[in-house]
Amino acid sequence: MQLTEQQVLALAPDSGSAANGKKLAQAKNWPTLGRSGRALWGECQGSGKNPYQVRLDLADFASKCSCPSFKFPCKHALGLLLLTASQPALVADASEPDWVSEWLDKRSDAAAKKEAKAQARAEAEVDPVAQQKRLEKRDNRVRDGLTALQVWLEDLVRNGLARLPAEGPAIWEQQAARLIDAQAPGLANRLRSLADLPGTGADWPERLSGEIGKIALALHGFERLDSLPGPLQASLRQHIGFNLKEEEVLANGEVIRDQWQVIGQWIEESDKVRTQRTWLYGLQTRRFAMQLQFAAGLGQSFGTVLPAGTALDAELVFWPGAGSHRAMIKGSAAPLPPPQQSWQAEPISALLNRYAQALAINPWQDRLAGTIAEASPVRHESQWFLRDAQGDSLPLIGGDYWLWLALTGGSSHDIAVEWDGRYLRPLGAYINQVYEPLTERRHA
Amino acid sequence: MHDTTRLALVGTANLANDAAGLAALEPQLLDYSRERRLLLQAGSLAVYRQAGGLATPLAAGGLAPADTLPEAPASANSPLADIIAGTHTALAPWAAARLLQAGYRLPARLLPLALATAERRQLWFGVAGQRGQWLASQHPDWSAPDATPRALDDTQLETLWQEGRPAERRQALALLRQRNADQARQWLQAALPQEKAEQRCHFLEVLKDGLSAADEPLLQSLLDDRSQNVRQLVVDLLVQIPGSALSGLWQQRASQCLQWPVSSAGRQVAANPPTELLKEWEREGILATPPHGTGPRAWWLQQIVALVAPACWSQQTGASAGELLALLPQSDWADSLYLGLADAACRFADSEWAAALVAAHHAGRGVLYPRSSALWAVLSASQSGTAVLAALQAGLWQEAERGLASLTASWSDVLCAALTQLPTGSELRPDQRHDLQSLLELAVLRGPDHWLEPFTLAVRSHIQAPGLQNDWNLHYANRRAETTLALAAARQTLIKEIPL
């Protein structure tokens, strides 16, 4: 599998790493280079006596380097990928040195062990009485927390939302902290995200009343959880914050094998944690999947790397839920040749239809991914829109789209997007048979 | 605003009536409190709205016209990005010229970078291609440099002059001056009384292009302007009009202050500046108060000489600039005369006198140091080449660098060879090493392509192993050489990737 320079740069944890990686992408820095069916490696001469040993698993672009950097991928791994992208001929097929094959073997061992552990845990004898007791205790705690939240929400609308812009964000933080104590972190995050909304934008009263209304709907639903359809129960429980462990998902989740096209990736940054959403599309099943990964602080790795614009043959295991698309790779994936186009592009109207259907089965659905056929960015009264061949347009989330316009010259292409009901976030475009990430943080 | 939103905003405690929500839900909500009913209605409405959201119909955006030139090869992307906005911006003028010459345009990927600032647009707009011009026209802040279209008709031009921004007004004026000088003067005359001093200067500078006797009456009328800057500019322009009253006047006055010996050598030049400055003279261009450290008479003499075309002196005496300058050192007023003559040579763009003055500077007349760059700029290409070579041989590296910087013609092989044979070694003083490095950096940036390699070797020969002591100067010099080598490498890469 081969990545383009842009795809490699999109993997960089920050612009400094990207710039340093570029500097290292010269043949003179690499006394040893090699590749095999599953890996890519090289030795990079640094300032020290011994060169750094860089190895990359081609299946998921996980990397390991002997340098002490805490950034992932480090500049050496980026340099190796960039060099391979610009001068593939330099990297010849070779037999894996020990330091490469040992690492690869260790990785596949670890994956196998994890799965076995999940299996074992799922099959392990648990004390059903003790477990039942634990679950009941947690349920009660959440229920108490939600009852208090219900009272607080009713207070809000009794006194009116108009006073909130003057109150500041502290009250939201306070309530969120209470929900954390009540073991409902999902709703806590939701409340926190509303802290800056009062007073922001002309439509804030409508948005805020809608958002707290949706929280009230979740509380209402949880009160009568048993009467909801099974998948919706699972969705609502996750929405509130009953997180499933990966082992539980691996053991019980729905498994789908397919050729998955990685249509885009977006990293959400907050103070403490970075969240990466990677969207995949299954060619046979026509199903979308989202890999959700977390990393604490800058520089920490997301674990497996699925670069946007690549494809892989893999088994994905899905979290339970109504219209759930959260999934993770089960076992190991085999890389496929990079797709030169999107396989399933749709007009904007079809995306909106799918969104309506998704909300019908799960009103707390956050966002959907899709690929809009034959679309181009259009600026209208200093707001960017994505416009498809039918003339339908949706607003694009704030960003710099001049590079996109420069590359396309206003012509239409298939654009991978994420839709949250308000804004489209462009993820990537298929321009001249090459996937072009549109989320690239500006490295220039 | 929907009723539900209004109720939530005001608060159920403050509004007696319930809001009409979704009717279908009402029967299920009867048992709940008003607040809860409101919350559930608001949440449901939000989901309804999300699910029923429609796309906005919009007209298609424009399409960029097709380009005729190919994009520069993708392998040049990375070095070009460094040259446009990274560590190698010093190479930008050369690289833009090379793209143009090789018949390439900037790759689309680099356009947002190259168009992002006015300074970059100035350099790169010419090689941005149709795509780049189109992109700039879409962006609110990426106006093309020198945006006044030559194709404006006279009415449009007048609108621009009446309503445009100052820079546009000046462009409109300059354009009209080329088409109809009389009318341009009328515009100017009508506008000047209302403008601030800065703008008056700004607009009057337009007269430099195509200055003629027809401009004399207007300029003469401005000699009593309120602003000293305007008066100085007016005098500057008036004396440059051949045969103007003021230029004749100053020739006459200067001849009273300065007498050159006629033909035979060995006699001194006689300078006799006025002891008191006449009001008349002050009005017509002489600043009364000298700068600190200069006597008033010397200061006046310098200015008087500067107002007279130096070719007059050659004519009057039948001697060359070099011969006349050779007489100056004996005079008590030598410094004022050198400076005055240098200013005159620059003002009247007299290359013969400029060359003689540069030679005098190199022969040790340090007083000319501040005028050196201005004098170099007046020299013809062949004069520059000769003078640079002479400066190199004399070890005047800073002067050679100034000369090279102003040299517009291509560099001769003799010159390039001399540049590769500059001294190196540890016996150089830090300031000498600094000057040599500046010279070589210029060679790497502007020298001919086929000399780049020898220049690179010369730069490399300046890197020295650090001695036992931690020599900061040497460390600095070595770092500088590394920077120059990186520039040379970037240029070498582009020469390879963008063949002519």
PDB file of N, CA and C in Angstrom, chain B residues 397 420-428 433 436 440 457-464:
ATOM      1  N   TRP B 397      35.226  44.448  -0.473  1.00  0.00           N
ATOM      2  CA  TRP B 397      34.170  43.454  -0.707  1.00  0.00           C
ATOM      3  C   TRP B 397      32.782  44.006  -0.511  1.00  0.00           C
ATOM      4  N   THR B 420      35.123  33.387  -7.296  1.00  0.00           N
ATOM      5  CA  THR B 420      35.472  32.073  -6.741  1.00  0.00           C
ATOM      6  C   THR B 420      36.895  32.079  -6.180  1.00  0.00           C
ATOM      7  N   GLN B 421      37.614  33.165  -6.433  1.00  0.00           N
ATOM      8  CA  GLN B 421      39.010  33.179  -5.961  1.00  0.00           C
ATOM      9  C   GLN B 421      39.192  34.128  -4.788  1.00  0.00           C
ATOM     10  N   LEU B 422      38.144  34.384  -4.076  1.00  0.00           N
ATOM     11  CA  LEU B 422      38.244  35.271  -2.921  1.00  0.00           C
ATOM     12  C   LEU B 422      39.057  34.588  -1.830  1.00  0.00           C
ATOM     13  N   PRO B 423      39.743  35.380  -1.021  1.00  0.00           N
ATOM     14  CA  PRO B 423      40.572  34.765   0.026  1.00  0.00           C
ATOM     15  C   PRO B 423      39.729  34.023   1.065  1.00  0.00           C
ATOM     16  N   THR B 424      40.309  33.013   1.638  1.00  0.00           N
ATOM     17  CA  THR B 424      39.662  32.297   2.740  1.00  0.00           C
ATOM     18  C   THR B 424      40.704  32.203   3.842  1.00  0.00           C
ATOM     19  N   GLY B 425      40.377  31.522   4.876  1.00  0.00           N
ATOM     20  CA  GLY B 425      41.411  31.241   5.870  1.00  0.00           C
ATOM     21  C   GLY B 425      41.162  31.948   7.172  1.00  0.00           C
ATOM     22  N   SER B 426      41.944  31.536   8.142  1.00  0.00           N
ATOM     23  CA  SER B 426      41.675  31.971   9.510  1.00  0.00           C
ATOM     24  C   SER B 426      42.226  33.363   9.783  1.00  0.00           C
ATOM     25  N   GLU B 427      43.084  33.882   8.859  1.00  0.00           N
ATOM     26  CA  GLU B 427      43.659  35.202   9.164  1.00  0.00           C
ATOM     27  C   GLU B 427      42.688  36.337   8.870  1.00  0.00           C
ATOM     28  N   LEU B 428      41.539  36.021   8.273  1.00  0.00           N
ATOM     29  CA  LEU B 428      40.548  37.069   7.993  1.00  0.00           C
ATOM     30  C   LEU B 428      39.949  37.592   9.288  1.00  0.00           C
ATOM     31  N   ARG B 433      35.313  38.550   6.979  1.00  0.00           N
ATOM     32  CA  ARG B 433      34.651  37.282   6.687  1.00  0.00           C
ATOM     33  C   ARG B 433      33.162  37.521   6.430  1.00  0.00           C
ATOM     34  N   LEU B 436      32.746  38.994   2.938  1.00  0.00           N
ATOM     35  CA  LEU B 436      32.981  37.967   1.916  1.00  0.00           C
ATOM     36  C   LEU B 436      31.790  37.033   1.812  1.00  0.00           C
ATOM     37  N   LEU B 440      29.360  36.202  -1.375  1.00  0.00           N
ATOM     38  CA  LEU B 440      29.130  34.862  -1.925  1.00  0.00           C
ATOM     39  C   LEU B 440      27.648  34.479  -1.861  1.00  0.00           C
ATOM     40  N   LEU B 457      31.253  25.703  -3.968  1.00  0.00           N
ATOM     41  CA  LEU B 457      32.543  25.250  -3.440  1.00  0.00           C
ATOM     42  C   LEU B 457      33.230  26.373  -2.672  1.00  0.00           C
ATOM     43  N   ALA B 458      33.111  27.587  -3.206  1.00  0.00           N
ATOM     44  CA  ALA B 458      33.740  28.721  -2.535  1.00  0.00           C
ATOM     45  C   ALA B 458      33.125  28.944  -1.153  1.00  0.00           C
ATOM     46  N   VAL B 459      31.779  28.825  -1.083  1.00  0.00           N
ATOM     47  CA  VAL B 459      31.121  28.988   0.217  1.00  0.00           C
ATOM     48  C   VAL B 459      31.628  27.917   1.178  1.00  0.00           C
ATOM     49  N   ARG B 460      31.732  26.689   0.654  1.00  0.00           N
ATOM     50  CA  ARG B 460      32.136  25.576   1.517  1.00  0.00           C
ATOM     51  C   ARG B 460      33.549  25.802   2.054  1.00  0.00           C
ATOM     52  N   SER B 461      34.389  26.417   1.231  1.00  0.00           N
ATOM     53  CA  SER B 461      35.777  26.621   1.673  1.00  0.00           C
ATOM     54  C   SER B 461      35.852  27.610   2.837  1.00  0.00           C
ATOM     55  N   HIS B 462      34.749  28.298   3.110  1.00  0.00           N
ATOM     56  CA  HIS B 462      34.747  29.226   4.241  1.00  0.00           C
ATOM     57  C   HIS B 462      34.400  28.550   5.559  1.00  0.00           C
ATOM     58  N   ILE B 463      33.957  27.305   5.487  1.00  0.00           N
ATOM     59  CA  ILE B 463      33.657  26.604   6.739  1.00  0.00           C
ATOM     60  C   ILE B 463      34.957  26.092   7.334  1.00  0.00           C
ATOM     61  N   GLN B 464      35.185  26.445   8.581  1.00  0.00           N
ATOM     62  CA  GLN B 464      36.434  26.033   9.221  1.00  0.00           C
ATOM     63  C   GLN B 464      36.153  25.221  10.466  1.00  0.00           C
TER      64      GLN B 464
END
